[in-house]
PDB file of C-alpha atoms in Angstrom:
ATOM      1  CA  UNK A   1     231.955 110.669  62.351  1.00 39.00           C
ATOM      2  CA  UNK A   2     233.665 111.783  58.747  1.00 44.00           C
ATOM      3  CA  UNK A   3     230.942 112.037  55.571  1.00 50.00           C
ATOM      4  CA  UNK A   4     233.534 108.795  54.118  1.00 50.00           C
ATOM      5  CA  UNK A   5     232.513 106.344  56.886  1.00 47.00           C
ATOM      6  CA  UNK A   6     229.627 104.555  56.831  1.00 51.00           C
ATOM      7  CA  UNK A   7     227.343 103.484  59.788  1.00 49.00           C
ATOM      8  CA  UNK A   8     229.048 100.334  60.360  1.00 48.00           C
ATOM      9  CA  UNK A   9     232.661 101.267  59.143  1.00 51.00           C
ATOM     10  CA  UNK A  10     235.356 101.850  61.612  1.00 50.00           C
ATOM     11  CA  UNK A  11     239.128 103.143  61.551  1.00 43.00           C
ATOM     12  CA  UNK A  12     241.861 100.836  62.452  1.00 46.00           C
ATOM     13  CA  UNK A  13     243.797 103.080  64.856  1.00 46.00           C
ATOM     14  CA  UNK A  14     247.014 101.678  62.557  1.00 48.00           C
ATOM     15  CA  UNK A  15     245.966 103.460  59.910  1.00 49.00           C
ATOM     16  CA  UNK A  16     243.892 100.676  57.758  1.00 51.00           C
ATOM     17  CA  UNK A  17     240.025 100.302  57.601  1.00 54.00           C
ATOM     18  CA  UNK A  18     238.285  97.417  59.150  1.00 54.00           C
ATOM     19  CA  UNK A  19     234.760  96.214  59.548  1.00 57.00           C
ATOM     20  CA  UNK A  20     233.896  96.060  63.470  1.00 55.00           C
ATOM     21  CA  UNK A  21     231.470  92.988  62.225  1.00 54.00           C
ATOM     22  CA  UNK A  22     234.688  91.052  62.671  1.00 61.00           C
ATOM     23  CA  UNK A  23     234.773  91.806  66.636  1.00 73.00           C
ATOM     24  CA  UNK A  24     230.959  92.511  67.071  1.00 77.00           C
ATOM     25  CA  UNK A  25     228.404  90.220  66.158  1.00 77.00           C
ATOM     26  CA  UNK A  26     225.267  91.679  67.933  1.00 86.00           C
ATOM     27  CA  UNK A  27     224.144  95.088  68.792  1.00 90.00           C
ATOM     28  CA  UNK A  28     221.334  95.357  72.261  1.00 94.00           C
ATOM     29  CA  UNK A  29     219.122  98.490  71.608  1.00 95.00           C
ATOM     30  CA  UNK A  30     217.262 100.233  73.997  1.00 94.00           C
ATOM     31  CA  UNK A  31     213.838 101.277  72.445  1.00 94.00           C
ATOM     32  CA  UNK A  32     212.206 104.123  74.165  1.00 91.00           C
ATOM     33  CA  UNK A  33     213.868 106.873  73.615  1.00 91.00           C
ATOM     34  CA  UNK A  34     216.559 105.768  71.675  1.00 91.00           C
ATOM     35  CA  UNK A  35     214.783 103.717  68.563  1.00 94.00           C
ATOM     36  CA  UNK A  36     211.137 105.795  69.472  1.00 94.00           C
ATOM     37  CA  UNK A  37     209.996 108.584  71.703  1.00 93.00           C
ATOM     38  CA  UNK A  38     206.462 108.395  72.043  1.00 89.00           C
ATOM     39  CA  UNK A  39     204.142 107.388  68.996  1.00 89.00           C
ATOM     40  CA  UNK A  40     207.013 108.042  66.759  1.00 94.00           C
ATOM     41  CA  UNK A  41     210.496 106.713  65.918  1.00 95.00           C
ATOM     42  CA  UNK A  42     212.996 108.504  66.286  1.00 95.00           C
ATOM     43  CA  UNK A  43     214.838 110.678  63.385  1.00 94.00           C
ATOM     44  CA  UNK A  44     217.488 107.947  61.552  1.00 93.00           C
ATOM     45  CA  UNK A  45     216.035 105.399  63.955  1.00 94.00           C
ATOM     46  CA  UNK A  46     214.326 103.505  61.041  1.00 95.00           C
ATOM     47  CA  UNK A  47     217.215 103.554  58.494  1.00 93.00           C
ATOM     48  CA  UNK A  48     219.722 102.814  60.914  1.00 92.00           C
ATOM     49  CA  UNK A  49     217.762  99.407  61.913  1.00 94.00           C
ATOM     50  CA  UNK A  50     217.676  98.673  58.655  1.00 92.00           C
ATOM     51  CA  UNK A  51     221.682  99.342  58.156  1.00 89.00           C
ATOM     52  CA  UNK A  52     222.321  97.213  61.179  1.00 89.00           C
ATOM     53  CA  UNK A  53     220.110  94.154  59.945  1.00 90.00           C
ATOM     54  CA  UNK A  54     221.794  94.767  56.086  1.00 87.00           C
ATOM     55  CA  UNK A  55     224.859  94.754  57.333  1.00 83.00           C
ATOM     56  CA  UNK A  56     224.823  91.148  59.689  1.00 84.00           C
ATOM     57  CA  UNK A  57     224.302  92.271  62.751  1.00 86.00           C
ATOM     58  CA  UNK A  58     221.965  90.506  65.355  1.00 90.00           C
ATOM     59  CA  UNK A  59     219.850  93.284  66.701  1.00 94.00           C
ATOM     60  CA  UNK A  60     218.174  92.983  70.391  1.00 95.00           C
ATOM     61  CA  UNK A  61     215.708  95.572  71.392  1.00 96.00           C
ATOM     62  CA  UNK A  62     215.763  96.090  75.247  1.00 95.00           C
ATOM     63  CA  UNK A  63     213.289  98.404  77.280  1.00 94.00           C
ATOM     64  CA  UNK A  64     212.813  98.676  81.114  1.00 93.00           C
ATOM     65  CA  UNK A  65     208.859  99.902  80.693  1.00 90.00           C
ATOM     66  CA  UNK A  66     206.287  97.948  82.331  1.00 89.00           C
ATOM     67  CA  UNK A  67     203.496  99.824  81.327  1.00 90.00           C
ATOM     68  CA  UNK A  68     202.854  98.264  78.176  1.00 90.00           C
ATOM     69  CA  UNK A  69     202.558  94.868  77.293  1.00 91.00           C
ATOM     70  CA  UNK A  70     205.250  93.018  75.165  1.00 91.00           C
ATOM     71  CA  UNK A  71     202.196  92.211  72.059  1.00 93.00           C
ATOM     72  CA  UNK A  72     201.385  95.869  71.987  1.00 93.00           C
ATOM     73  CA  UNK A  73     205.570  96.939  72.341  1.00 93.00           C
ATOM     74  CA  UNK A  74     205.860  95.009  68.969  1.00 95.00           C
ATOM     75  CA  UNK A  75     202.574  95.703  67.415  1.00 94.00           C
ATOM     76  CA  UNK A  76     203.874  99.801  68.340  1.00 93.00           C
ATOM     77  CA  UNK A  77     207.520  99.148  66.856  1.00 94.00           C
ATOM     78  CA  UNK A  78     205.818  97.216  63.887  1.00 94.00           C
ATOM     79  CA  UNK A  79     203.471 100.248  63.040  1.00 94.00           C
ATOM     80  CA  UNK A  80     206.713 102.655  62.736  1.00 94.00           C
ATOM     81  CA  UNK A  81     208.225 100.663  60.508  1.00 93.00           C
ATOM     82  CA  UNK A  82     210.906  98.376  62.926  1.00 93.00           C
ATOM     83  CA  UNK A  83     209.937  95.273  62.201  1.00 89.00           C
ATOM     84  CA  UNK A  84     210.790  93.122  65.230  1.00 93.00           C
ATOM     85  CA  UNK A  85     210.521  89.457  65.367  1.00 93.00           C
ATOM     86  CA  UNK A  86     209.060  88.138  69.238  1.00 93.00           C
ATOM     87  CA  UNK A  87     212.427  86.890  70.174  1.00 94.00           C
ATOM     88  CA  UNK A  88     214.151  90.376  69.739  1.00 96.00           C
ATOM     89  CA  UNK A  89     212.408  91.798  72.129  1.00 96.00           C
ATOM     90  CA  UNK A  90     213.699  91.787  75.791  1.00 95.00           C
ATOM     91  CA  UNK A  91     211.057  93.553  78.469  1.00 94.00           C
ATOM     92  CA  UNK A  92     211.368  93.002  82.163  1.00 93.00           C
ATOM     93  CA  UNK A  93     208.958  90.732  82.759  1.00 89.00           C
ATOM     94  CA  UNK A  94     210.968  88.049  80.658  1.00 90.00           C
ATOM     95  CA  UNK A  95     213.729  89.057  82.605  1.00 91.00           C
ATOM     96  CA  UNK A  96     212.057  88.091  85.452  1.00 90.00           C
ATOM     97  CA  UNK A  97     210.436  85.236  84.729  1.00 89.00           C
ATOM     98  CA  UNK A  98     213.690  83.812  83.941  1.00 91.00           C
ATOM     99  CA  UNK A  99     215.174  84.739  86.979  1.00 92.00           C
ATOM    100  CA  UNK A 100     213.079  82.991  88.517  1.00 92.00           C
ATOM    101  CA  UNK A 101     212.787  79.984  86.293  1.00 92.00           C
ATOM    102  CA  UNK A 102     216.243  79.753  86.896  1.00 93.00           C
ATOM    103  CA  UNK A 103     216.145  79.860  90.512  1.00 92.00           C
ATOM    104  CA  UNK A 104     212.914  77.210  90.526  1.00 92.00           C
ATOM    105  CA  UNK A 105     210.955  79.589  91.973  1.00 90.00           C
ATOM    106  CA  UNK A 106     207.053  80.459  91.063  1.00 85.00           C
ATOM    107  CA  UNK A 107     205.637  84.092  90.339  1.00 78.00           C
ATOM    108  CA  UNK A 108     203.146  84.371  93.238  1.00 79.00           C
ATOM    109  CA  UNK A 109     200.793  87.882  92.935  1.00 74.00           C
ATOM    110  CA  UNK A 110     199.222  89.143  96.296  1.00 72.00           C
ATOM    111  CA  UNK A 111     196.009  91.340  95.938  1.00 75.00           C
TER     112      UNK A 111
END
């Protein structure tokens, strides 16, 4: 990316500038790996939350673990300084839980 632009700048391929927040109004996230790795974010990771949120964008954090639960994911994120609010946070046992909420099915767990 050239020193000029900005994190969310863009070039018009017509030659002007433009602001992508006019096409994109949300950006999804993955965490580990991407925002973290480990018990630390990742370098940038901070800041460029930050430039996302300043500049308008809906954020959406998204992580396929199941090791941890979704309290400690956000308690984790909250300690490295990503602040994110419950309803940012997608894990996969929303996912599936609304699956089958959708489908009016019931979660049934077999010991």
């Amino acid at each position: 990316m050239p020193e000029n632009l900005k994190l969310c700048d863009a070039i018009d391929p017509r030659g002007g500038a433009w602001h992508p927040r006019l096409m994109i109004r949300a950006v999804l996230l993955d965490i580990a790996g991407v925002v973290y790795q480990g018990e630390q974010p990742l370098p940038g990771a901070v800041d460029a939350v930050a430039d996302l949120r300043q500049a308008g964008f809906r954020l959406r954090f998204l992580t396929n673990t199941t090791r941890m639960p979704r309290r400690a994911l956000l308690s984790r994120l909250n300690s490295m300084g990503i602040a994110i609010a419950d309803d940012e946070l997608f894990t996969p046992a929303q996912a599936a839980r609304g699956w089958l909420a959708t489908k009016g099915l019931s979660a049934h767990l077999l010991i």
